[in-house]
Coordinates of C-alpha atoms in Angstrom, one line a residue:
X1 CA -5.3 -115.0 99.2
X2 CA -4.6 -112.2 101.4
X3 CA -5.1 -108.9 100.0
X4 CA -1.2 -108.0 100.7
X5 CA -0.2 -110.4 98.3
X6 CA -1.8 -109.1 95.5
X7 CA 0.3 -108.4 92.5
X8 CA -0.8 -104.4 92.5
X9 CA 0.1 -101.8 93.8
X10 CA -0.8 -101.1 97.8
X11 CA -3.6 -98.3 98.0
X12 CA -2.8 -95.6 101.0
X13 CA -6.1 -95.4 103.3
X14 CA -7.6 -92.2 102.6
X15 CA -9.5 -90.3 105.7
X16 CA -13.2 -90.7 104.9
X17 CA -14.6 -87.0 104.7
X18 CA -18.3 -87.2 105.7
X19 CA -21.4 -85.8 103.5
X20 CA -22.1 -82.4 103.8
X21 CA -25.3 -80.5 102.1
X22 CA -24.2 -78.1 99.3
X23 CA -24.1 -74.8 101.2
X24 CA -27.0 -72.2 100.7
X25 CA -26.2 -69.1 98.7
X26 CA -25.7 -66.5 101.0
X27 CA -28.4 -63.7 101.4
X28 CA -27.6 -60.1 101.1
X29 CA -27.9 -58.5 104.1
X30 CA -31.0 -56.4 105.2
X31 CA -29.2 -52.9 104.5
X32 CA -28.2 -54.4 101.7
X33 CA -30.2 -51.3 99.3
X34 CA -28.8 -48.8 102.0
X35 CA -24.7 -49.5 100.7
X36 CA -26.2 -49.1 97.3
X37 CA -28.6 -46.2 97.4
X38 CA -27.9 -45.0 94.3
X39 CA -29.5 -47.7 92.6
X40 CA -33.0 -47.7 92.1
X41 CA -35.0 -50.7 93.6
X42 CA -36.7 -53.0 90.8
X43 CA -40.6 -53.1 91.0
X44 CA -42.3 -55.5 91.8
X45 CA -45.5 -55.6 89.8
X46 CA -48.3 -57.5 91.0
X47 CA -49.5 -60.1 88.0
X48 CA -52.4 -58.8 85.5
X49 CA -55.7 -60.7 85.9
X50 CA -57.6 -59.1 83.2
X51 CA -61.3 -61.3 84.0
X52 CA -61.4 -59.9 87.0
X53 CA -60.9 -56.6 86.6
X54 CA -63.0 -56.7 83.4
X55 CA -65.9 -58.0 86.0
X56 CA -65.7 -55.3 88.5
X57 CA -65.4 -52.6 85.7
X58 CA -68.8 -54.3 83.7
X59 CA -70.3 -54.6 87.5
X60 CA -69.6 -50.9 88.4
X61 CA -71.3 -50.0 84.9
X62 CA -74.1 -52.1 85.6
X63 CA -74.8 -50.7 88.8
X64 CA -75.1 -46.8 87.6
X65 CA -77.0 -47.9 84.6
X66 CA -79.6 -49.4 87.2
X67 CA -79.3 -45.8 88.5
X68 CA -80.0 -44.4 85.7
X69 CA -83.3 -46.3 84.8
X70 CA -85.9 -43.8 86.4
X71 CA -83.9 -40.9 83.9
X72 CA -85.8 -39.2 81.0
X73 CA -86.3 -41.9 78.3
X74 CA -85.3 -40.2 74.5
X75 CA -86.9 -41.4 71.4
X76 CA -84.8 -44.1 71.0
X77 CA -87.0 -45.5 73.9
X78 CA -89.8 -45.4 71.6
X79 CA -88.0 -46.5 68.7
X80 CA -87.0 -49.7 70.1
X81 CA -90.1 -50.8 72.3
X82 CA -92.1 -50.3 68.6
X83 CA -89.3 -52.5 67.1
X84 CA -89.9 -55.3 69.7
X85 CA -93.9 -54.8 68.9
X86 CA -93.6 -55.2 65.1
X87 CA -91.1 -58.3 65.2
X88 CA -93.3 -60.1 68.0
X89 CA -96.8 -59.2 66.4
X90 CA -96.5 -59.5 63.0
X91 CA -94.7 -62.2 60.2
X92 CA -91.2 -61.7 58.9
X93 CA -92.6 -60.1 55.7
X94 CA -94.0 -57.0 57.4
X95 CA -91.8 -55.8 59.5
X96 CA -90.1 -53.3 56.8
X97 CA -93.2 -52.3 55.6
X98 CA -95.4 -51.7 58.7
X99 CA -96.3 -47.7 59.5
X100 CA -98.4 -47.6 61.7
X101 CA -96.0 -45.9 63.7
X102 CA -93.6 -43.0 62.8
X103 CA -90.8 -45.1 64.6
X104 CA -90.0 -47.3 61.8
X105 CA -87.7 -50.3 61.3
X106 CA -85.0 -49.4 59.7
X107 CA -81.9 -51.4 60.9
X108 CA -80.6 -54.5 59.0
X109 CA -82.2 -58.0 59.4
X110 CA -79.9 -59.2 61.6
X111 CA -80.6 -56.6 64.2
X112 CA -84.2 -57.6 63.1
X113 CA -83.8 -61.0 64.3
X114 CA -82.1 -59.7 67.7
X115 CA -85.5 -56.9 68.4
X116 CA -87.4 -60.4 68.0
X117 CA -85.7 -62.4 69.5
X118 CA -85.5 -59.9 72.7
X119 CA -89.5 -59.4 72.3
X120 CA -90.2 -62.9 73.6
X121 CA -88.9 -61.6 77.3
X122 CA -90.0 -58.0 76.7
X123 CA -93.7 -59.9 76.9
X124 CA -93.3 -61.5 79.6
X125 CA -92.4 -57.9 81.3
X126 CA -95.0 -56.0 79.7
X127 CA -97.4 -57.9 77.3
X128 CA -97.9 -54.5 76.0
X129 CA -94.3 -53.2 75.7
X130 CA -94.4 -50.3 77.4
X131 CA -92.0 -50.2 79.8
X132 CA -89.1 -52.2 78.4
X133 CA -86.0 -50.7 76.3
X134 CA -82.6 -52.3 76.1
X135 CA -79.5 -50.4 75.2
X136 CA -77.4 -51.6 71.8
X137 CA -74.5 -49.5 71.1
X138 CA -72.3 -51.8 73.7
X139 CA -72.9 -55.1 72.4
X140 CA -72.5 -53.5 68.7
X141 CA -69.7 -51.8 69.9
X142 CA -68.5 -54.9 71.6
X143 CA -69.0 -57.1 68.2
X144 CA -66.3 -53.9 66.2
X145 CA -63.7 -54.4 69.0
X146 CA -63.6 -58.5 68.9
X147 CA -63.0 -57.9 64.8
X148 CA -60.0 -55.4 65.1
X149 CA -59.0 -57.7 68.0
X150 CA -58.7 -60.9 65.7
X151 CA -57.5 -58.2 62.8
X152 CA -54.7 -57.8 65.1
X153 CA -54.1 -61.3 66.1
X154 CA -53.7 -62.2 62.3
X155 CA -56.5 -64.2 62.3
X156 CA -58.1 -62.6 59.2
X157 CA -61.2 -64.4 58.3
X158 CA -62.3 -64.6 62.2
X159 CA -62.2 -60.6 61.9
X160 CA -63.6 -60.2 58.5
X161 CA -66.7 -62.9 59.0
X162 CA -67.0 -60.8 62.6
X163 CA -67.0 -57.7 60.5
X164 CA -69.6 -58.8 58.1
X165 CA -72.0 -60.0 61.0
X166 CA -71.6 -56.7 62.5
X167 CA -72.8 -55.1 59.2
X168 CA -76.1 -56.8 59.2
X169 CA -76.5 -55.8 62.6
X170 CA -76.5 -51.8 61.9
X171 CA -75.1 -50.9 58.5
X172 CA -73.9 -47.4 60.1
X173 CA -70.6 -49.1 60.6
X174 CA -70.1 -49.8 57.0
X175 CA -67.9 -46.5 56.5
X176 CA -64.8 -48.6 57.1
X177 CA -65.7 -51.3 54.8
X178 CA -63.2 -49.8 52.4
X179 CA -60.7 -50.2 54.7
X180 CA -61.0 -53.8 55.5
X181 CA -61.8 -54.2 51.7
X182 CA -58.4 -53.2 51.1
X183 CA -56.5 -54.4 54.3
X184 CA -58.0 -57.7 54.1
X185 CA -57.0 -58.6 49.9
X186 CA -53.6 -57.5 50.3
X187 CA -52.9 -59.0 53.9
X188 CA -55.0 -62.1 53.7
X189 CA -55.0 -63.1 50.1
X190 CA -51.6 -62.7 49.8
X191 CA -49.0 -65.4 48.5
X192 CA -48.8 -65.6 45.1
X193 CA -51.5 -66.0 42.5
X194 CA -53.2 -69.1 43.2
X195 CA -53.3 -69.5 46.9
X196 CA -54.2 -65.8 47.1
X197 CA -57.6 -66.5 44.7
X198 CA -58.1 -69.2 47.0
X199 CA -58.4 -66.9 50.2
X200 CA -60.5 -64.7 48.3
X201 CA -62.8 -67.6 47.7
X202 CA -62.9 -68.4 51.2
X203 CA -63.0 -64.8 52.6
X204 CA -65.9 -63.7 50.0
X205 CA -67.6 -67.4 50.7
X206 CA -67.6 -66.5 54.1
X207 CA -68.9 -62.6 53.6
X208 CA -71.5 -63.6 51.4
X209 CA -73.1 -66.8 53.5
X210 CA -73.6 -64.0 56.1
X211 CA -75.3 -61.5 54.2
X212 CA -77.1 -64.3 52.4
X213 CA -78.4 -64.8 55.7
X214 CA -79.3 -61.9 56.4
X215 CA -81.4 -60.5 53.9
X216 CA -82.2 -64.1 52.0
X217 CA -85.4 -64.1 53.7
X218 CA -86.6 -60.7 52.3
X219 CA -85.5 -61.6 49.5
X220 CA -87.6 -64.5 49.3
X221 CA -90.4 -62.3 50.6
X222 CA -90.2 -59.4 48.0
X223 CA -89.3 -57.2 50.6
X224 CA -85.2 -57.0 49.5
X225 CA -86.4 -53.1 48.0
X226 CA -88.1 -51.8 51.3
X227 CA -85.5 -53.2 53.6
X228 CA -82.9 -50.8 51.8
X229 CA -85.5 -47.7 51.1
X230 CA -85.6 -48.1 55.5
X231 CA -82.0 -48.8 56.1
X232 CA -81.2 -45.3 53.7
X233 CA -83.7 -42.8 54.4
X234 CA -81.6 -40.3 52.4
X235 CA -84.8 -37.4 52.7
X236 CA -84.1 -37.1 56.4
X237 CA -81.5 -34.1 55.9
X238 CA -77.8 -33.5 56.2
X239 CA -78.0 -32.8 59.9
X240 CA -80.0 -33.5 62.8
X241 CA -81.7 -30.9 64.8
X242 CA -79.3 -31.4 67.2
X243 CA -76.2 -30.5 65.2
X244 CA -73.2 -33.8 65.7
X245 CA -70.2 -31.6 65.9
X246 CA -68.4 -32.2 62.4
X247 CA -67.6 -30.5 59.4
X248 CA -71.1 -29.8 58.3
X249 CA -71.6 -27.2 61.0
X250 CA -68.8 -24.3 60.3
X251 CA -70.8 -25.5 56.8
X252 CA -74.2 -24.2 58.1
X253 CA -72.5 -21.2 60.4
X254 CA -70.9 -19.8 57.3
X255 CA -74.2 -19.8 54.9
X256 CA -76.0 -17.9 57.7
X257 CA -73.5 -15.4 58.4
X258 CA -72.9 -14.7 54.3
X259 CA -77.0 -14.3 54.5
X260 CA -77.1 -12.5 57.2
X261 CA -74.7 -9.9 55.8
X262 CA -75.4 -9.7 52.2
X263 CA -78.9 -8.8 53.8
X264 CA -77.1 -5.9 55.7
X265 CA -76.1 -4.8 52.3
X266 CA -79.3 -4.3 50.6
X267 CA -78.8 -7.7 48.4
X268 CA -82.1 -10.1 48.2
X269 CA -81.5 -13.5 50.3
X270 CA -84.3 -15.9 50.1
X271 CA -84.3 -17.8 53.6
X272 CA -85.1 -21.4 53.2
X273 CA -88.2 -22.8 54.5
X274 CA -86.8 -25.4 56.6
X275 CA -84.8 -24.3 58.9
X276 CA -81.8 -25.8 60.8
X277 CA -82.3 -24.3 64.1
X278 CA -86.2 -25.6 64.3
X279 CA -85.6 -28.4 65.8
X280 CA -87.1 -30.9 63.7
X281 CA -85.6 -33.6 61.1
X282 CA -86.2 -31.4 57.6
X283 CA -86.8 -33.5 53.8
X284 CA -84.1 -31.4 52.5
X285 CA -80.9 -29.8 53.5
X286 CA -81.6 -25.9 52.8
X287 CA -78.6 -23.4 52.3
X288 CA -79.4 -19.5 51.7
X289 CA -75.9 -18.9 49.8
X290 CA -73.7 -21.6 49.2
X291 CA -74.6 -24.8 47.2
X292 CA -76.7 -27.5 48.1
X293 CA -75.0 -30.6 49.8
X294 CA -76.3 -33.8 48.6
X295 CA -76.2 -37.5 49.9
X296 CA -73.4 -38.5 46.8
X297 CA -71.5 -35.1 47.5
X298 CA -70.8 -36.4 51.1
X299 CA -70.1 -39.6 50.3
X300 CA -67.8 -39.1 47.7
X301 CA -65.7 -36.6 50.7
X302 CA -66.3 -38.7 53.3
X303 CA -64.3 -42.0 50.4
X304 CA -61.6 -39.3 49.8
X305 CA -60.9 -38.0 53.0
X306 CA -60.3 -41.8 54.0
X307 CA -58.0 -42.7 51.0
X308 CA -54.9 -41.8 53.1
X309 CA -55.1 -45.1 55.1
X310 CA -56.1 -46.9 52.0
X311 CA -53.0 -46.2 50.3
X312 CA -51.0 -47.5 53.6
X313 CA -53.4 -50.7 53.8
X314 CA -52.4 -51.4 50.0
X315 CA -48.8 -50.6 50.5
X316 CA -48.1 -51.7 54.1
X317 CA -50.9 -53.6 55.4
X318 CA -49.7 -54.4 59.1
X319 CA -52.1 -55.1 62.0
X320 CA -51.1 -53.2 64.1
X321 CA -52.2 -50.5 62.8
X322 CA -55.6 -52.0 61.6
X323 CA -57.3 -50.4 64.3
X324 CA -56.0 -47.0 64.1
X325 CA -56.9 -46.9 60.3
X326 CA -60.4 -48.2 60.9
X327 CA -60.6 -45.4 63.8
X328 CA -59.7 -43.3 61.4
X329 CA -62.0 -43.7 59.0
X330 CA -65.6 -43.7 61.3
X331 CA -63.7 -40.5 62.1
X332 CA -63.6 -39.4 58.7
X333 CA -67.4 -40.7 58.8
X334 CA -68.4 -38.2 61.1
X335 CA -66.9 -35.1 60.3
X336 CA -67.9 -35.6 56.5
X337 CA -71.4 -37.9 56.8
X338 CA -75.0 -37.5 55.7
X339 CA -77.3 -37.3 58.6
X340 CA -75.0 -38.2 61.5
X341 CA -76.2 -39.1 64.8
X342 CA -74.4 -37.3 67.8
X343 CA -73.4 -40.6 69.1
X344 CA -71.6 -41.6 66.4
X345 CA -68.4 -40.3 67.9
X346 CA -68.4 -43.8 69.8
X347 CA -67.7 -45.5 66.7
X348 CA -63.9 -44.2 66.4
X349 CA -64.0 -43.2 70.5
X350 CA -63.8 -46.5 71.3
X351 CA -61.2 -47.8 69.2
X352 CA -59.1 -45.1 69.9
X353 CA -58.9 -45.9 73.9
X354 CA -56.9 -49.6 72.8
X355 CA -54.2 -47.6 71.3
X356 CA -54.1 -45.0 73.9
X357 CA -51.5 -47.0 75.9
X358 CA -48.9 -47.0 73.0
X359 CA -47.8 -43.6 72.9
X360 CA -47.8 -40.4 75.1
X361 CA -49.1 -38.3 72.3
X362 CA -51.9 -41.3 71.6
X363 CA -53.0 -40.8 75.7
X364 CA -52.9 -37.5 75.3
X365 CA -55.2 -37.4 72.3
X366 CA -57.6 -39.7 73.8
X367 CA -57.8 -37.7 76.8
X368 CA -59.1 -34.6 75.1
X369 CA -60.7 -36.6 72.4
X370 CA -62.9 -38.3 75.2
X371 CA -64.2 -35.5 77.4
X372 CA -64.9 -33.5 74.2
X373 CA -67.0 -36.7 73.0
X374 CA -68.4 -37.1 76.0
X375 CA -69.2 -33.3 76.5
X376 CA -70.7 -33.4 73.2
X377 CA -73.6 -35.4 74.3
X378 CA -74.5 -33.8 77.3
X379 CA -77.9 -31.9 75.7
X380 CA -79.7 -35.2 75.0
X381 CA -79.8 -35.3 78.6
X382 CA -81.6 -32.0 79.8
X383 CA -83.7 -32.7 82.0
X384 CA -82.7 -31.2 86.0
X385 CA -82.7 -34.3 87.7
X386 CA -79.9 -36.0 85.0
X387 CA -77.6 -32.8 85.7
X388 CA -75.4 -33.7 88.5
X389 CA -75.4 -37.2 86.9
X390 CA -73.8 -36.4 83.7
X391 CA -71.4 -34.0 85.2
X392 CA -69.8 -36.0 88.1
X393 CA -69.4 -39.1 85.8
X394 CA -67.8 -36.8 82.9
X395 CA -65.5 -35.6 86.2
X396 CA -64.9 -39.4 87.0
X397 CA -63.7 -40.4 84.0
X398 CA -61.2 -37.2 83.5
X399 CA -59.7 -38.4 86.6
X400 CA -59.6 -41.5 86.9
X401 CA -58.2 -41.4 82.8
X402 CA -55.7 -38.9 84.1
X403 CA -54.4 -41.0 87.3
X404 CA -54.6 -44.0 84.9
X405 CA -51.8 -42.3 82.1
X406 CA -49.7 -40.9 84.7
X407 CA -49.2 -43.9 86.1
X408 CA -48.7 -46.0 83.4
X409 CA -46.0 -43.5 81.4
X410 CA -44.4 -42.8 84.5
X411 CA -43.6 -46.7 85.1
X412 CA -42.9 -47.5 81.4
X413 CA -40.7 -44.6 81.4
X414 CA -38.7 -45.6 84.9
X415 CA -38.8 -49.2 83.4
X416 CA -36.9 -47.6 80.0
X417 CA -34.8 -45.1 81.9
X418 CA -33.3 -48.9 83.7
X419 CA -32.6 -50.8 81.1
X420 CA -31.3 -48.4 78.6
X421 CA -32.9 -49.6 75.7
X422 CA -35.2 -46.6 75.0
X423 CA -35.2 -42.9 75.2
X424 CA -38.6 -40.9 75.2
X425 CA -38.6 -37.2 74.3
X426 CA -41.3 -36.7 76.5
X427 CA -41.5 -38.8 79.8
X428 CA -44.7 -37.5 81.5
X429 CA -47.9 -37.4 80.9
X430 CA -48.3 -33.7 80.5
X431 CA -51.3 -31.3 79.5
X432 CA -50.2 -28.8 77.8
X433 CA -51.2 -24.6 78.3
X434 CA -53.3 -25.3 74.7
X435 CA -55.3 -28.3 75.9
X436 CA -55.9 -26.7 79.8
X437 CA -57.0 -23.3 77.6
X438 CA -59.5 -25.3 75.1
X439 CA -60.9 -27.5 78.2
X440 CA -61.2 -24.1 79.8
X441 CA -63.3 -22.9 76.9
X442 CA -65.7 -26.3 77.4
X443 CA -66.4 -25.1 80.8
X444 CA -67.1 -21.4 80.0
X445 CA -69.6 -22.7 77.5
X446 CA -71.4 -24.9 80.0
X447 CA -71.5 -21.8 82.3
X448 CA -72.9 -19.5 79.6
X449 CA -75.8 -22.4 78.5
X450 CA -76.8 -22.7 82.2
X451 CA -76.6 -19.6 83.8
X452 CA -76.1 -16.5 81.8
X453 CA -78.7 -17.4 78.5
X454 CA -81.7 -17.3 80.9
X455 CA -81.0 -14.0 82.5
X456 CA -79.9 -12.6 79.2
X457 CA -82.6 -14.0 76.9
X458 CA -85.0 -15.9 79.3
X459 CA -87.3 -18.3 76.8
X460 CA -85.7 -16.4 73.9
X461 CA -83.2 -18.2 71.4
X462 CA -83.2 -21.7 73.1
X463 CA -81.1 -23.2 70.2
X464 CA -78.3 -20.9 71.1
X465 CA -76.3 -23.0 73.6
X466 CA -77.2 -26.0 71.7
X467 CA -75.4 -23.9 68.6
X468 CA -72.3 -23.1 70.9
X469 CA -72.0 -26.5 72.4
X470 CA -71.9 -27.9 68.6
X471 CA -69.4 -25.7 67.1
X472 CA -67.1 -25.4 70.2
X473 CA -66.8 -29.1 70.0
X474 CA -66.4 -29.2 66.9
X475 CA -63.3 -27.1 66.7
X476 CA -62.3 -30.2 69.0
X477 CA -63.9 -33.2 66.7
X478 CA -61.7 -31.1 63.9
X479 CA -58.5 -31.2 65.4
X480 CA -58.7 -34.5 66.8
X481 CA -59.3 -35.9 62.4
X482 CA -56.4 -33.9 61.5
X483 CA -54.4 -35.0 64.4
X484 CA -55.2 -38.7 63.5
X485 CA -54.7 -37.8 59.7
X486 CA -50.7 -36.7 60.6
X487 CA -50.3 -39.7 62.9
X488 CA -51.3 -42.0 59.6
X489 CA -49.0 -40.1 57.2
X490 CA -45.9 -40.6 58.9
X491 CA -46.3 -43.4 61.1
X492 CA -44.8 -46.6 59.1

């Protein structure tokens, strides 16, 4: 059958239109931002690769601490190379009751364990351990920031077992137990009666398998009673000889200058026998006028001074602001603490650096809080040759923390200003006529220390730019706790 005599209808030939590519989206022309130059051009960020700029920044710091290795050696020197003698040499139940050197152990097992473990390659450098030391506050350090990182991550009992180990490793950091007491049983064992008791079964399980061990084998040894008696030497005095700048030293200031003039006024002052300004570690903590201060006195200030963030752990416990509360409370361990060591402002220092990004007023904090720190420590290294050293790198890291802030604010601020979502009261990173006037005064104090006390009082008075550079910094220490303090308060 033909196809014309099909009973439908005819269908009309339709022209075949050939196949044709779907045409490309046109471009915009190359003065395309020139008819539109009232818009800003979007920028183009180059992708984050955090490894690799962690490497270069640990490779840059390994390189000027291999600088620094001919530099004057302290006494921690000798402290640790007769730790890593009296792990390798003798059995585990001696090594809190050896004395046979005035450089004791007195750390917790853990760290112990770690001076041991490290001796095995010590020998093999020096059988005699005389020329090795290794340097701990980074790796300690290092252990804190992995806990507030998991804290922060929610993963609770990651950053509370972390937190724990880090305890037995130097019990110095235990001054914000309280606060991950508090954070960690309303934030973790939360969720109604039962399944919260569980997570405090876990959580204390976990805690107490560390510690058990820890200090089981002393335990087991007899030698539980020693390890603490080392680990809380509470006769070593309220303050080294070189004064931390906290609280304790407008404390000291004040007893001398009521002596001094209740003297001038024909009254009868006994001056203590140990003296602050000596320069050695006293068995007491002597005070002409005002009362003594005890061991339990500062404790019991340092507890209240950090119930603030307690409160906002029990009521609000969020973590993201875990590590500004635990900042905030080895600050509070400084200012108010028995016997602290100058270099204790790391322990809040630190922490406070990974908030410094969130806020303007956070950089700007952590910018004075920093060189103050730093500035802080620059007597325990006084020898000539470590001079220019110590300056040029506390130079360095102004700078490179300033270029750093005012490039990040000014981006997240153009970022803001584009998409209209956010509106900053202040857009710039900005130091103000205070902070350039109290930096000022930093500088004017290292003048006076270096150059005008020897031609004013030669080998006279050497403690009294050791004295300046305590108190001036502390004004700093000070303002920075009651900054941190306000910031807790009304932060929600």
């Amino acid at each position: 059958m033909s196809p014309s005599s099909s009973s439908s209808p005819p269908l009309k030939s339709q022209p075949q239109t050939p196949l044709r590519r779907r045409p490309k989206a046109m471009k915009p022309p190359k003065n395309h931002h020139k008819h539109h130059s009232d818009q800003t051009p979007i920028l183009k960020l180059k992708p984050n690769r955090p490894i690799t700029e962690i490497l270069w920044v640990s490779l840059v710091a390994t390189c000027i601490k291999f600088l620094l290795i001919p530099a004057y050696h302290s006494t921690d020197f000798e402290v640790h190379r007769n730790w890593l003698s009296i792990t390798h040499s003798l059995p585990l139940s001696q090594w809190y009751s050896d004395e046979t050197s005035p450089w004791t152990l007195d750390y917790p097992p853990f760290f112990a364990h770690f001076e041991h473990f490290l001796s095995f390659f010590a020998s093999l450098v020096d059988p005699i351990m005389i020329d090795t030391e290794f340097g701990y506050n980074g790796f300690l350090l290092g252990i804190l920031l992995i806990s507030l990182s998991a804290l922060e991550e929610g993963k609770d009992l990651l950053g509370g077992f972390v937190f724990a180990v880090l305890l037995c490793f130097k019990h110095l950091f235990a001054v914000a137990a309280p606060v991950y007491f508090v954070y960690l049983l309303r934030h973790y064992c939360r969720g109604g009666l039962i399944r919260g008791f569980g997570r405090l079964v876990i959580m204390g399980s976990a805690v107490v398998a560390v510690f058990a061990a820890a200090y089981g084998p002393f335990l087991y040894h007899g030698q539980i009673q020693q390890v603490f008696h080392r680990m809380f030497p509470f006769g070593r005095g309220l303050c080294h000889a070189y004064w931390a700048p906290n609280f304790w030293v407008f404390y000291i200031i004040l007893d001398k200058v009521l002596a001094f003039s209740l003297v001038k006024m024909g009254f009868s002052v006994q001056t203590p026998t140990a003296s602050f300004t000596g320069g050695l570690v006293g068995d007491s903590s002597p005070f002409a006028v005002l009362p003594r201060v005890t061991p339990m006195v500062t404790f019991s200030i340092v507890l209240l001074a950090i119930a603030p963030c307690l409160i906002k752990a029990w009521k609000d416990p969020q973590p993201r602001m875990i590590t500004r509360w635990i900042a905030y409370a080895y600050t509070c361990g400084f200012m108010f603490g028995w016997h602290v060591h100058e270099k204790a402002s790391l322990h809040f220092v630190i922490p406070l650096a990974i908030i410094s990004l969130k806020s303007v007023e956070d950089a700007k904090h952590y910018f004075y809080l920093s060189i103050v720190s730093c500035y802080s420590l620059f007597p325990l290294l006084f020898e000539a040759q470590e001079y220019p050293i110590k300056v040029l790198l506390l130079l360095l890291h102004a700078t490179l923390m300033w270029i750093g802030f005012s490039s990040h604010f000014t981006t997240t601020n153009r970022k803001a200003a584009e998409s209209e979502q956010t509106k900053y009261d202040k857009t710039r990173f900005i130091v103000g006529w205070f902070g350039k006037l109290y930096l000022l005064g930093l500088v004017a104090v290292e003048i006076y220390g270096q150059f005008v006390h020897p031609i004013l009082f030669a080998e006279r008075l050497p403690f009294l730019p050791l004295m300046m550079i305590s108190i001036y910094c502390a004004f700093g220490m000070m303002y920075s706790w009651i900054w941190q303090l306000r910031q807790i308060i009304k932060l929600h």
